[in-house]
Short mmCIF file of C-alpha atoms in Angstrom, two decimals:
data_model
loop_
_atom_site.label_atom_id
_atom_site.label_comp_id
_atom_site.label_asym_id
_atom_site.label_seq_id
_atom_site.Cartn_x
_atom_site.Cartn_y
_atom_site.Cartn_z
CA MET A 1 111.38 141.53 150.82
CA ALA A 2 108.89 140.43 147.48
CA GLN A 3 109.48 141.76 144.02
CA ALA A 4 106.33 143.27 142.33
CA ILE A 5 106.10 145.07 139.04
CA VAL A 6 104.11 148.35 139.91
CA ILE A 7 102.36 150.53 137.32
CA ARG A 8 102.67 153.98 139.03
CA GLU A 9 101.31 155.62 135.43
CA LEU A 10 99.49 154.89 132.86
CA GLY A 11 101.22 153.56 129.30
CA GLY A 12 103.35 151.77 127.24
CA PRO A 13 105.11 148.63 128.01
CA GLU A 14 107.91 151.26 129.61
CA VAL A 15 105.75 151.22 132.42
CA LEU A 16 106.13 148.16 133.79
CA LYS A 17 108.87 148.20 136.32
CA MET A 18 110.12 145.94 139.28
CA GLU A 19 110.32 147.26 142.72
CA GLY A 20 110.83 145.76 145.84
CA VAL A 21 107.56 145.40 148.42
CA THR A 22 106.68 145.04 151.58
CA LEU A 23 104.35 141.84 152.23
CA ALA A 24 102.63 141.68 155.02
CA PRO A 25 100.50 138.39 156.81
CA PRO A 26 97.63 137.43 155.25
CA GLY A 27 94.16 138.96 157.08
CA PRO A 28 91.33 137.09 157.69
CA GLY A 29 90.37 134.88 154.54
CA GLU A 30 93.60 135.14 153.06
CA VAL A 31 96.04 133.15 151.76
CA GLN A 32 99.95 134.03 151.22
CA ILE A 33 100.96 132.48 148.19
CA ARG A 34 104.92 132.06 146.83
CA GLN A 35 104.50 132.00 143.16
CA VAL A 36 106.43 129.48 140.57
CA ALA A 37 104.95 131.13 137.28
CA ILE A 38 102.57 134.12 136.63
CA GLY A 39 100.12 133.81 133.48
CA LEU A 40 100.35 136.58 130.73
CA ASN A 41 97.70 137.83 128.92
CA PHE A 42 95.74 140.42 126.63
CA ILE A 43 93.70 141.46 129.64
CA ASP A 44 96.78 142.82 131.44
CA VAL A 45 97.71 145.68 128.23
CA TYR A 46 94.11 146.34 128.68
CA PHE A 47 95.18 147.56 132.06
CA ARG A 48 98.40 148.71 131.47
CA THR A 49 96.73 151.54 128.56
CA GLY A 50 94.22 152.22 131.04
CA LEU A 51 91.89 150.26 128.66
CA TYR A 52 90.41 148.83 131.92
CA LYS A 53 90.52 150.93 135.19
CA SER A 54 91.97 149.54 137.98
CA ALA A 55 89.80 148.67 141.16
CA LYS A 56 93.05 150.38 143.30
CA GLY A 57 94.03 153.05 140.83
CA LEU A 58 97.53 154.18 140.52
CA PRO A 59 100.06 152.30 141.57
CA PHE A 60 98.80 148.89 141.04
CA VAL A 61 100.24 145.46 140.50
CA PRO A 62 99.40 144.12 137.37
CA GLY A 63 98.23 140.68 136.01
CA LYS A 64 95.35 138.14 136.98
CA GLU A 65 97.24 134.89 136.86
CA GLY A 66 99.49 132.72 138.73
CA ALA A 67 100.16 129.44 140.76
CA GLY A 68 102.10 128.68 143.44
CA ILE A 69 102.85 127.25 146.61
CA VAL A 70 101.12 127.98 149.80
CA THR A 71 103.23 129.63 152.79
CA ALA A 72 100.80 131.08 155.35
CA VAL A 73 97.19 130.82 155.03
CA GLY A 74 94.67 134.15 157.43
CA ASP A 75 92.02 133.38 159.80
CA GLY A 76 88.87 131.92 158.81
CA VAL A 77 90.46 129.64 155.78
CA GLY A 78 89.55 126.28 155.66
CA LEU A 79 90.04 125.58 152.76
CA PHE A 80 93.63 125.61 152.07
CA SER A 81 96.77 124.40 153.82
CA VAL A 82 100.41 125.41 154.06
CA GLY A 83 101.95 123.52 151.24
CA ASP A 84 99.33 123.22 148.74
CA ARG A 85 99.88 124.19 145.06
CA VAL A 86 97.03 126.20 144.04
CA ALA A 87 96.33 128.42 141.32
CA TYR A 88 94.02 131.19 140.31
CA ALA A 89 92.37 133.63 137.05
CA SER A 90 91.07 136.59 138.53
CA ALA A 91 93.24 137.93 141.23
CA ASP A 92 94.49 141.41 140.54
CA GLY A 93 98.30 142.05 141.64
CA ALA A 94 99.56 138.48 139.68
CA TYR A 95 103.25 140.33 138.61
CA ALA A 96 104.62 139.55 142.07
CA SER A 97 107.25 136.54 143.27
CA GLU A 98 104.69 136.43 146.49
CA ARG A 99 101.55 137.76 147.03
CA ASN A 100 98.13 137.28 149.25
CA VAL A 101 95.23 136.25 148.09
CA ASP A 102 91.44 136.01 148.53
CA ALA A 103 90.92 132.06 149.29
CA SER A 104 87.96 132.26 147.22
CA GLN A 105 89.73 132.93 143.88
CA LEU A 106 91.54 129.86 144.86
CA VAL A 107 91.92 126.39 143.57
CA ARG A 108 94.14 123.28 144.23
CA VAL A 109 96.01 122.25 141.54
CA PRO A 110 96.14 118.12 140.91
CA GLU A 111 98.80 115.59 141.25
CA GLY A 112 99.91 115.51 137.83
CA ILE A 113 100.44 118.91 136.23
CA SER A 114 102.48 121.28 137.19
CA LEU A 115 102.25 124.78 138.56
CA GLU A 116 103.83 126.10 135.25
CA THR A 117 101.48 124.39 133.04
CA ALA A 118 98.78 125.75 135.72
CA ALA A 119 99.53 129.43 135.37
CA ALA A 120 99.58 129.04 132.23
CA MET A 121 96.52 127.91 131.57
CA MET A 122 93.77 128.80 134.07
CA LEU A 123 92.74 131.88 132.61
CA LYS A 124 92.60 130.93 129.18
CA GLY A 125 92.18 127.62 129.53
CA MET A 126 88.57 128.59 131.66
CA THR A 127 88.06 130.84 129.05
CA ALA A 128 87.73 128.47 126.68
CA GLN A 129 85.78 126.43 129.12
CA TYR A 130 83.34 128.30 129.23
CA LEU A 131 83.01 129.73 125.57
CA LEU A 132 82.61 126.41 124.00
CA ASN A 133 80.50 124.85 126.68
CA GLN A 134 78.42 127.51 128.27
CA THR A 135 77.75 130.86 126.17
CA PHE A 136 77.55 128.60 123.01
CA LYS A 137 77.44 125.22 123.68
CA VAL A 138 79.64 123.42 121.56
CA GLY A 139 78.90 119.71 119.97
CA PRO A 140 79.18 117.30 116.97
CA GLU A 141 76.61 119.11 114.76
CA THR A 142 78.44 122.55 115.04
CA THR A 143 80.79 124.62 112.86
CA LEU A 144 82.57 127.36 113.84
CA LEU A 145 84.83 130.07 113.74
CA PHE A 146 88.12 131.28 116.41
CA HIS A 147 89.71 134.75 115.48
CA ALA A 148 93.20 134.42 116.46
CA ALA A 149 93.77 130.55 116.18
CA ALA A 150 96.72 130.49 117.28
CA GLY A 151 96.99 132.64 120.63
CA GLY A 152 96.63 131.26 123.90
CA VAL A 153 93.06 130.87 124.02
CA GLY A 154 92.62 129.45 120.46
CA LEU A 155 95.14 127.04 120.64
CA ILE A 156 93.32 125.82 123.81
CA ALA A 157 89.75 126.28 122.32
CA GLY A 158 90.64 124.40 119.25
CA GLN A 159 91.44 120.99 120.68
CA TRP A 160 88.58 121.43 122.79
CA ALA A 161 86.35 121.92 119.91
CA LYS A 162 87.22 119.49 117.98
CA ALA A 163 87.07 117.17 121.08
CA LEU A 164 83.47 117.95 121.10
CA GLY A 165 83.19 117.29 117.48
CA ALA A 166 82.87 120.69 116.19
CA THR A 167 84.39 121.71 112.81
CA VAL A 168 86.78 124.00 113.79
CA ILE A 169 87.78 127.19 111.69
CA GLY A 170 90.33 129.76 112.33
CA THR A 171 92.04 132.75 111.31
CA ALA A 172 96.08 133.58 111.91
CA GLY A 173 98.11 135.64 110.10
CA SER A 174 101.08 133.88 109.31
CA GLN A 175 102.01 130.58 108.07
CA GLU A 176 103.57 130.02 111.36
CA LYS A 177 100.79 130.23 112.69
CA ILE A 178 98.55 128.57 110.85
CA GLU A 179 100.45 125.58 111.18
CA LEU A 180 100.49 125.63 114.68
CA ALA A 181 97.02 126.29 114.61
CA LEU A 182 96.13 122.64 112.63
CA ALA A 183 98.33 121.16 115.17
CA HIS A 184 96.49 121.92 117.19
CA GLY A 185 92.74 120.42 116.43
CA TYR A 186 91.48 123.31 113.54
CA ASP A 187 90.35 121.61 110.14
CA HIS A 188 90.64 124.93 108.43
CA VAL A 189 92.73 128.13 109.19
CA ILE A 190 92.84 131.69 107.01
CA ASN A 191 95.48 133.66 106.50
CA TYR A 192 93.37 136.51 106.86
CA ASN A 193 96.72 138.95 105.66
CA ALA A 194 96.21 137.06 101.95
CA GLU A 195 93.08 136.23 102.16
CA ASN A 196 89.02 137.72 102.60
CA PHE A 197 88.49 135.98 105.99
CA VAL A 198 84.24 136.26 105.14
CA ASP A 199 84.65 134.99 101.65
CA ARG A 200 86.77 132.14 102.48
CA VAL A 201 84.29 131.19 105.43
CA LYS A 202 81.68 130.85 103.42
CA GLU A 203 83.67 128.80 100.80
CA LEU A 204 84.13 126.66 103.66
CA THR A 205 80.56 125.83 104.47
CA GLY A 206 79.60 126.01 101.17
CA GLY A 207 77.48 130.03 101.75
CA ARG A 208 75.89 128.79 105.05
CA GLY A 209 78.35 130.48 107.53
CA VAL A 210 78.92 129.28 110.61
CA ASP A 211 77.26 128.99 113.96
CA VAL A 212 79.23 131.12 115.91
CA VAL A 213 82.06 132.85 115.87
CA TYR A 214 84.61 133.90 118.55
CA ASP A 215 86.09 137.12 118.42
CA SER A 216 89.14 138.41 120.50
CA VAL A 217 90.27 140.90 118.22
CA GLY A 218 87.79 143.44 118.14
CA ARG A 219 88.12 146.56 115.33
CA ASP A 220 89.82 145.26 112.78
CA THR A 221 87.23 141.65 112.17
CA PHE A 222 83.80 143.91 113.05
CA PRO A 223 81.90 143.98 111.09
CA GLY A 224 83.36 140.68 109.32
CA SER A 225 82.72 138.59 112.32
CA LEU A 226 79.22 138.92 111.58
CA ASP A 227 78.84 138.21 107.82
CA CYS A 228 80.41 134.91 108.90
CA ILE A 229 77.45 134.18 110.57
CA ARG A 230 74.66 131.54 109.62
CA PRO A 231 70.71 133.24 110.69
CA ARG A 232 70.01 133.23 114.10
CA GLY A 233 73.85 132.75 114.54
CA MET A 234 75.87 134.00 117.56
CA TRP A 235 78.98 136.38 117.86
CA VAL A 236 80.63 136.39 120.89
CA SER A 237 82.57 139.02 121.75
CA PHE A 238 85.34 138.20 124.28
CA GLY A 239 87.97 140.30 123.88
CA ASN A 240 89.82 143.98 122.09
CA SER A 241 93.28 143.21 120.88
CA SER A 242 93.33 145.21 118.00
CA GLY A 243 91.23 147.87 119.81
CA PRO A 244 87.81 147.99 120.61
CA VAL A 245 84.68 147.49 118.47
CA ASP A 246 83.24 151.02 117.54
CA ALA A 247 79.47 152.12 118.75
CA PHE A 248 77.01 150.06 116.47
CA SER A 249 73.19 150.45 115.77
CA ILE A 250 71.94 147.36 117.13
CA GLY A 251 69.57 146.83 114.20
CA ILE A 252 72.47 145.98 112.17
CA LEU A 253 71.71 142.64 114.04
CA ALA A 254 68.59 142.08 112.54
CA GLN A 255 69.85 143.23 108.88
CA LYS A 256 73.47 139.99 109.18
CA GLY A 257 70.22 137.83 109.75
CA SER A 258 68.56 138.18 113.31
CA LEU A 259 71.78 137.43 114.76
CA PHE A 260 72.60 136.99 118.44
CA ALA A 261 75.49 138.77 120.26
CA THR A 262 77.31 138.89 123.89
CA ARG A 263 79.76 140.39 125.76
CA PRO A 264 81.07 137.72 128.15
CA THR A 265 84.24 138.05 130.30
CA LEU A 266 85.20 135.19 132.81
CA PHE A 267 84.83 136.78 135.46
CA GLY A 268 81.46 136.26 135.19
CA TYR A 269 81.32 132.99 134.68
CA ILE A 270 83.32 131.91 137.79
CA ALA A 271 81.63 134.59 140.54
CA THR A 272 80.08 131.96 142.70
CA ARG A 273 82.96 129.19 143.89
CA PRO A 274 80.97 126.59 142.58
CA ALA A 275 80.56 128.37 139.32
CA LEU A 276 84.86 128.65 140.08
CA GLU A 277 85.38 125.17 141.02
CA ALA A 278 83.22 123.75 138.15
CA CYS A 279 85.40 125.55 135.43
CA ALA A 280 88.34 124.56 136.69
CA ASN A 281 87.20 121.16 137.05
CA SER A 282 86.31 120.88 133.89
CA LEU A 283 89.38 122.12 132.69
CA PHE A 284 91.45 120.07 134.75
CA ASP A 285 89.64 117.01 133.28
CA VAL A 286 90.32 118.01 129.70
CA VAL A 287 93.89 118.42 129.88
CA GLN A 288 94.92 115.19 132.58
CA SER A 289 92.61 113.27 129.91
CA ASN A 290 95.48 114.58 127.07
CA LYS A 291 92.21 115.88 124.79
CA VAL A 292 93.77 119.36 125.47
CA ARG A 293 97.51 119.97 126.12
CA ILE A 294 99.30 123.15 127.46
CA ASN A 295 102.18 123.96 125.69
CA ILE A 296 104.18 126.97 127.39
CA ASN A 297 105.86 128.37 123.84
CA GLN A 298 107.28 131.47 125.96
CA THR A 299 109.04 132.30 129.09
CA TYR A 300 110.80 135.90 130.14
CA PRO A 301 111.19 136.77 133.71
CA LEU A 302 109.19 138.83 135.46
CA ALA A 303 111.37 141.78 135.89
CA GLU A 304 111.30 142.06 131.86
CA ALA A 305 107.51 141.86 131.78
CA GLY A 306 107.43 145.14 129.58
CA ARG A 307 109.56 143.24 126.91
CA ALA A 308 107.08 140.55 127.19
CA HIS A 309 104.26 142.91 126.72
CA THR A 310 105.77 144.37 123.49
CA ASP A 311 105.98 141.21 122.03
CA LEU A 312 102.52 140.49 122.95
CA GLU A 313 101.18 143.69 120.89
CA THR A 314 103.33 143.07 118.66
CA ARG A 315 101.99 139.95 117.74
CA LYS A 316 106.03 137.81 117.99
CA THR A 317 104.17 134.90 120.44
CA SER A 318 101.93 132.34 120.15
CA GLY A 319 100.39 130.46 122.24
CA THR A 320 100.53 130.84 126.29
CA THR A 321 103.57 132.80 127.62
CA LEU A 322 104.95 132.62 131.70
CA LEU A 323 106.18 135.67 133.30
CA ILE A 324 109.01 133.97 136.04
CA PRO A 325 109.47 135.25 139.62
#
């Protein structure tokens, strides 16, 4: 019998409870995998609290990201075989020891990348890929601000942006996290608990402002993020770790300098098989080239997912966290 974290009511970390579940054989188009590691992401918190709605309603198994070994394939699956090493970033139900996944959501993990590394980087790494290479194309002329620089996406994005030649500014909340970010590609890291990040960005850019702000924090960094951007620059809001941004008049974008604003999600950038493969392969390439290092900073047993969520929400974690079945 498989083990899974099942949410039967929305709420705090205490609703994450391990249960035995009966796993059916994979259906048509599905692959069954034995999971080696599961990625912890802030989006998991959003589903647990009800900020984001599970398509299955209650009860449901949370989680989007994991990696493992194929143990069975359903009818019509031609891309994968038993024994293949696979990973995914957008298949609901990751918090389980074994599971069935639609084959269209999976990618094969290249030799030289461990399954633990794959589970740690698929959602966060492909998020960094689309942010830096698609939403706003970063290059040597780019100066950017990335909030939560020492988070899972932030540590990958800092290295990747530096490899692209950008000037990379970040924010973090402690000296320990500042040092971690500086070791992962950032040129400057602002302690938002000790400094006004808007004033510091203006100082670092000679008053010009940055070309783009990548903001996964939400309420606490708005509208300050807009004041960091040069005229006709872009605000990329891709998360809400401090809570969602309240409704605002679109006219503020004109007042702040004819700014662009977008609210992307990874799932909009990997909605087709070619898009998924291109995004994943770009990530695999930059990791295998050693331009981006994937460090696993914390691990928890799957049964202690509640403790992992508590630590994530209270900012006790940094970088990437795995749950181990």
